[in-house]
PDB file of C-alpha atoms in Angstrom:
ATOM      1  CA  MET I1414      12.162  38.305   2.418  1.00 43.00           C
ATOM      2  CA  SER I1415      10.492  35.019   3.265  1.00 54.00           C
ATOM      3  CA  SER I1416       8.582  32.888   0.814  1.00 80.00           C
ATOM      4  CA  VAL I1417       5.254  34.652   0.263  1.00 80.00           C
ATOM      5  CA  GLY I1418       2.173  33.751  -1.736  1.00 83.00           C
ATOM      6  CA  VAL I1419       0.797  35.260  -4.921  1.00 82.00           C
ATOM      7  CA  PRO I1420      -1.559  37.755  -3.191  1.00 86.00           C
ATOM      8  CA  ILE I1421       1.342  39.305  -1.255  1.00 90.00           C
ATOM      9  CA  LYS I1422       3.506  39.429  -4.386  1.00 88.00           C
ATOM     10  CA  LEU I1423       0.689  41.261  -6.178  1.00 89.00           C
ATOM     11  CA  LEU I1424       0.450  43.692  -3.285  1.00 91.00           C
ATOM     12  CA  TYR I1425       4.163  44.433  -3.634  1.00 91.00           C
ATOM     13  CA  GLU I1426       3.736  44.984  -7.368  1.00 90.00           C
ATOM     14  CA  ALA I1427       0.964  47.484  -6.629  1.00 91.00           C
ATOM     15  CA  GLU I1428       3.348  49.760  -4.710  1.00 94.00           C
ATOM     16  CA  GLY I1429       3.218  53.196  -6.320  1.00 94.00           C
ATOM     17  CA  MET I1430      -0.336  52.639  -7.643  1.00 95.00           C
ATOM     18  CA  LYS I1431      -3.791  53.711  -6.436  1.00 97.00           C
ATOM     19  CA  VAL I1432      -5.533  51.023  -4.389  1.00 97.00           C
ATOM     20  CA  THR I1433      -8.776  50.753  -2.448  1.00 97.00           C
ATOM     21  CA  VAL I1434      -8.737  48.974   0.908  1.00 98.00           C
ATOM     22  CA  GLU I1435     -11.816  47.984   2.890  1.00 98.00           C
ATOM     23  CA  LEU I1436     -11.293  47.202   6.546  1.00 97.00           C
ATOM     24  CA  LYS I1437     -13.281  44.729   8.626  1.00 97.00           C
ATOM     25  CA  SER I1438     -14.730  47.758  10.422  1.00 96.00           C
ATOM     26  CA  GLY I1439     -16.385  48.861   7.157  1.00 96.00           C
ATOM     27  CA  GLU I1440     -14.152  51.876   6.544  1.00 98.00           C
ATOM     28  CA  ILE I1441     -12.831  52.327   3.001  1.00 98.00           C
ATOM     29  CA  TYR I1442      -9.464  53.903   2.209  1.00 98.00           C
ATOM     30  CA  ARG I1443      -8.383  54.894  -1.306  1.00 98.00           C
ATOM     31  CA  GLY I1444      -4.894  56.186  -1.908  1.00 98.00           C
ATOM     32  CA  LEU I1445      -1.437  55.676  -3.329  1.00 98.00           C
ATOM     33  CA  LEU I1446       0.189  52.501  -1.953  1.00 97.00           C
ATOM     34  CA  LEU I1447       3.530  53.709  -0.647  1.00 97.00           C
ATOM     35  CA  ASN I1448       4.715  50.579   1.159  1.00 95.00           C
ATOM     36  CA  ALA I1449       3.470  47.039   1.839  1.00 96.00           C
ATOM     37  CA  GLU I1450       4.644  44.255   4.152  1.00 95.00           C
ATOM     38  CA  ASP I1451       4.310  40.457   4.212  1.00 94.00           C
ATOM     39  CA  THR I1452       1.634  40.862   6.907  1.00 94.00           C
ATOM     40  CA  MET I1453      -0.418  43.121   4.575  1.00 95.00           C
ATOM     41  CA  ASN I1454       0.366  46.133   6.759  1.00 97.00           C
ATOM     42  CA  MET I1455       0.536  49.067   4.359  1.00 98.00           C
ATOM     43  CA  THR I1456       1.119  52.786   4.105  1.00 98.00           C
ATOM     44  CA  LEU I1457      -1.135  54.879   1.850  1.00 98.00           C
ATOM     45  CA  THR I1458      -0.648  58.529   0.917  1.00 98.00           C
ATOM     46  CA  ASP I1459      -3.114  61.125  -0.449  1.00 98.00           C
ATOM     47  CA  VAL I1460      -5.925  59.113   1.127  1.00 98.00           C
ATOM     48  CA  VAL I1461      -9.675  59.539   0.858  1.00 98.00           C
ATOM     49  CA  ARG I1462     -11.367  57.791   3.793  1.00 98.00           C
ATOM     50  CA  THR I1463     -15.037  56.856   3.680  1.00 98.00           C
ATOM     51  CA  ALA I1464     -16.494  56.008   7.077  1.00 97.00           C
ATOM     52  CA  ARG I1465     -19.263  53.472   7.592  1.00 95.00           C
ATOM     53  CA  ASN I1466     -21.821  56.297   7.776  1.00 96.00           C
ATOM     54  CA  GLY I1467     -20.661  57.681   4.406  1.00 95.00           C
ATOM     55  CA  GLN I1468     -18.687  60.615   5.777  1.00 97.00           C
ATOM     56  CA  VAL I1469     -15.692  61.375   3.535  1.00 98.00           C
ATOM     57  CA  SER I1470     -12.417  62.845   4.772  1.00 98.00           C
ATOM     58  CA  LYS I1471      -8.999  63.429   3.235  1.00 98.00           C
ATOM     59  CA  LEU I1472      -5.822  62.380   5.012  1.00 98.00           C
ATOM     60  CA  PRO I1473      -2.181  62.912   3.991  1.00 98.00           C
ATOM     61  CA  THR I1474      -0.862  59.501   5.133  1.00 98.00           C
ATOM     62  CA  VAL I1475      -2.406  56.392   6.695  1.00 98.00           C
ATOM     63  CA  TYR I1476      -0.836  53.208   8.067  1.00 98.00           C
ATOM     64  CA  LEU I1477      -3.247  50.247   7.908  1.00 98.00           C
ATOM     65  CA  ARG I1478      -2.777  47.066   9.882  1.00 97.00           C
ATOM     66  CA  GLY I1479      -3.023  43.945   7.719  1.00 96.00           C
ATOM     67  CA  SER I1480      -5.089  41.943  10.214  1.00 96.00           C
ATOM     68  CA  GLY I1481      -7.896  44.494   9.848  1.00 97.00           C
ATOM     69  CA  VAL I1482      -8.090  44.272   6.048  1.00 97.00           C
ATOM     70  CA  ARG I1483     -11.201  42.690   4.515  1.00 97.00           C
ATOM     71  CA  PHE I1484     -10.146  43.141   0.890  1.00 93.00           C
ATOM     72  CA  ILE I1485      -7.934  45.201  -1.405  1.00 95.00           C
ATOM     73  CA  ALA I1486      -8.969  46.377  -4.870  1.00 93.00           C
ATOM     74  CA  LEU I1487      -5.867  46.563  -7.057  1.00 90.00           C
ATOM     75  CA  PRO I1488      -5.519  48.331 -10.423  1.00 88.00           C
ATOM     76  CA  ASP I1489      -6.466  46.409 -13.595  1.00 85.00           C
ATOM     77  CA  LEU I1490      -2.922  46.997 -14.814  1.00 80.00           C
ATOM     78  CA  LEU I1491      -1.812  44.125 -12.561  1.00 78.00           C
ATOM     79  CA  ARG I1492      -3.693  41.560 -14.684  1.00 78.00           C
ATOM     80  CA  ASN I1493      -0.439  41.231 -16.623  1.00 77.00           C
ATOM     81  CA  ALA I1494       1.716  40.906 -13.503  1.00 75.00           C
ATOM     82  CA  SER I1495       4.561  38.400 -13.517  1.00 75.00           C
ATOM     83  CA  ALA I1496       3.066  36.613 -10.491  1.00 70.00           C
ATOM     84  CA  PHE I1497       0.013  35.646 -12.570  1.00 68.00           C
ATOM     85  CA  LYS I1498       2.181  34.455 -15.457  1.00 71.00           C
ATOM     86  CA  LYS I1499       4.084  32.144 -13.113  1.00 70.00           C
ATOM     87  CA  VAL I1500       0.831  30.690 -11.734  1.00 69.00           C
ATOM     88  CA  ALA I1501      -0.551  30.202 -15.254  1.00 70.00           C
ATOM     89  CA  SER I1502       2.570  28.300 -16.362  1.00 74.00           C
ATOM     90  CA  MET I1503       2.461  26.118 -13.235  1.00 73.00           C
ATOM     91  CA  LYS I1504      -1.213  25.356 -13.894  1.00 75.00           C
ATOM     92  CA  ALA I1505      -0.499  24.464 -17.535  1.00 77.00           C
ATOM     93  CA  ASN I1506       2.309  22.119 -16.449  1.00 77.00           C
ATOM     94  CA  MET I1507       0.023  20.386 -13.939  1.00 79.00           C
ATOM     95  CA  GLU I1508      -2.726  19.951 -16.532  1.00 79.00           C
ATOM     96  CA  ALA I1509      -0.218  18.560 -19.042  1.00 78.00           C
ATOM     97  CA  GLU I1510       1.014  16.022 -16.472  1.00 77.00           C
ATOM     98  CA  ARG I1511      -2.535  14.932 -15.704  1.00 76.00           C
ATOM     99  CA  GLY I1512      -3.428  14.641 -19.375  1.00 68.00           C
ATOM    100  CA  SER I1513      -0.453  12.478 -20.327  1.00 57.00           C
ATOM    101  CA  GLY I1514      -0.563  10.076 -17.397  1.00 55.00           C
ATOM    102  CA  GLY I1515      -4.256   9.828 -16.687  1.00 52.00           C
ATOM    103  CA  VAL I1516      -6.708   7.116 -17.644  1.00 54.00           C
ATOM    104  CA  LYS I1517      -8.683   8.036 -20.734  1.00 54.00           C
ATOM    105  CA  ARG I1518     -12.315   7.064 -20.821  1.00 55.00           C
ATOM    106  CA  LYS I1519     -14.386   6.572 -23.897  1.00 57.00           C
ATOM    107  CA  ARG I1520     -17.111   9.159 -24.229  1.00 58.00           C
ATOM    108  CA  GLU I1521     -20.583   7.948 -25.066  1.00 57.00           C
TER     109      GLU I1521
END
């Protein structure tokens, strides 16, 4: 696996969970994330598809192309994901470096 960013790592961590995906076409798919790829291509199972006109249909399995994805709503459970913890520690380290080496100004 190549070096991927935090959003892709979160997508991988969501495998096996219910997600909602909106495509650029306006269609919305909600289902169990079976598989995800670096390109955000993904396979969903037990899918409920909502068309742009509001028509709802159920599908057993859907493969979505990542280039057509507008956004993905992930479960709240992922707020505690390890990818976020790593980013938070990196941010804290950067702020600590800035604070110790920066010029301090007197507040008026």
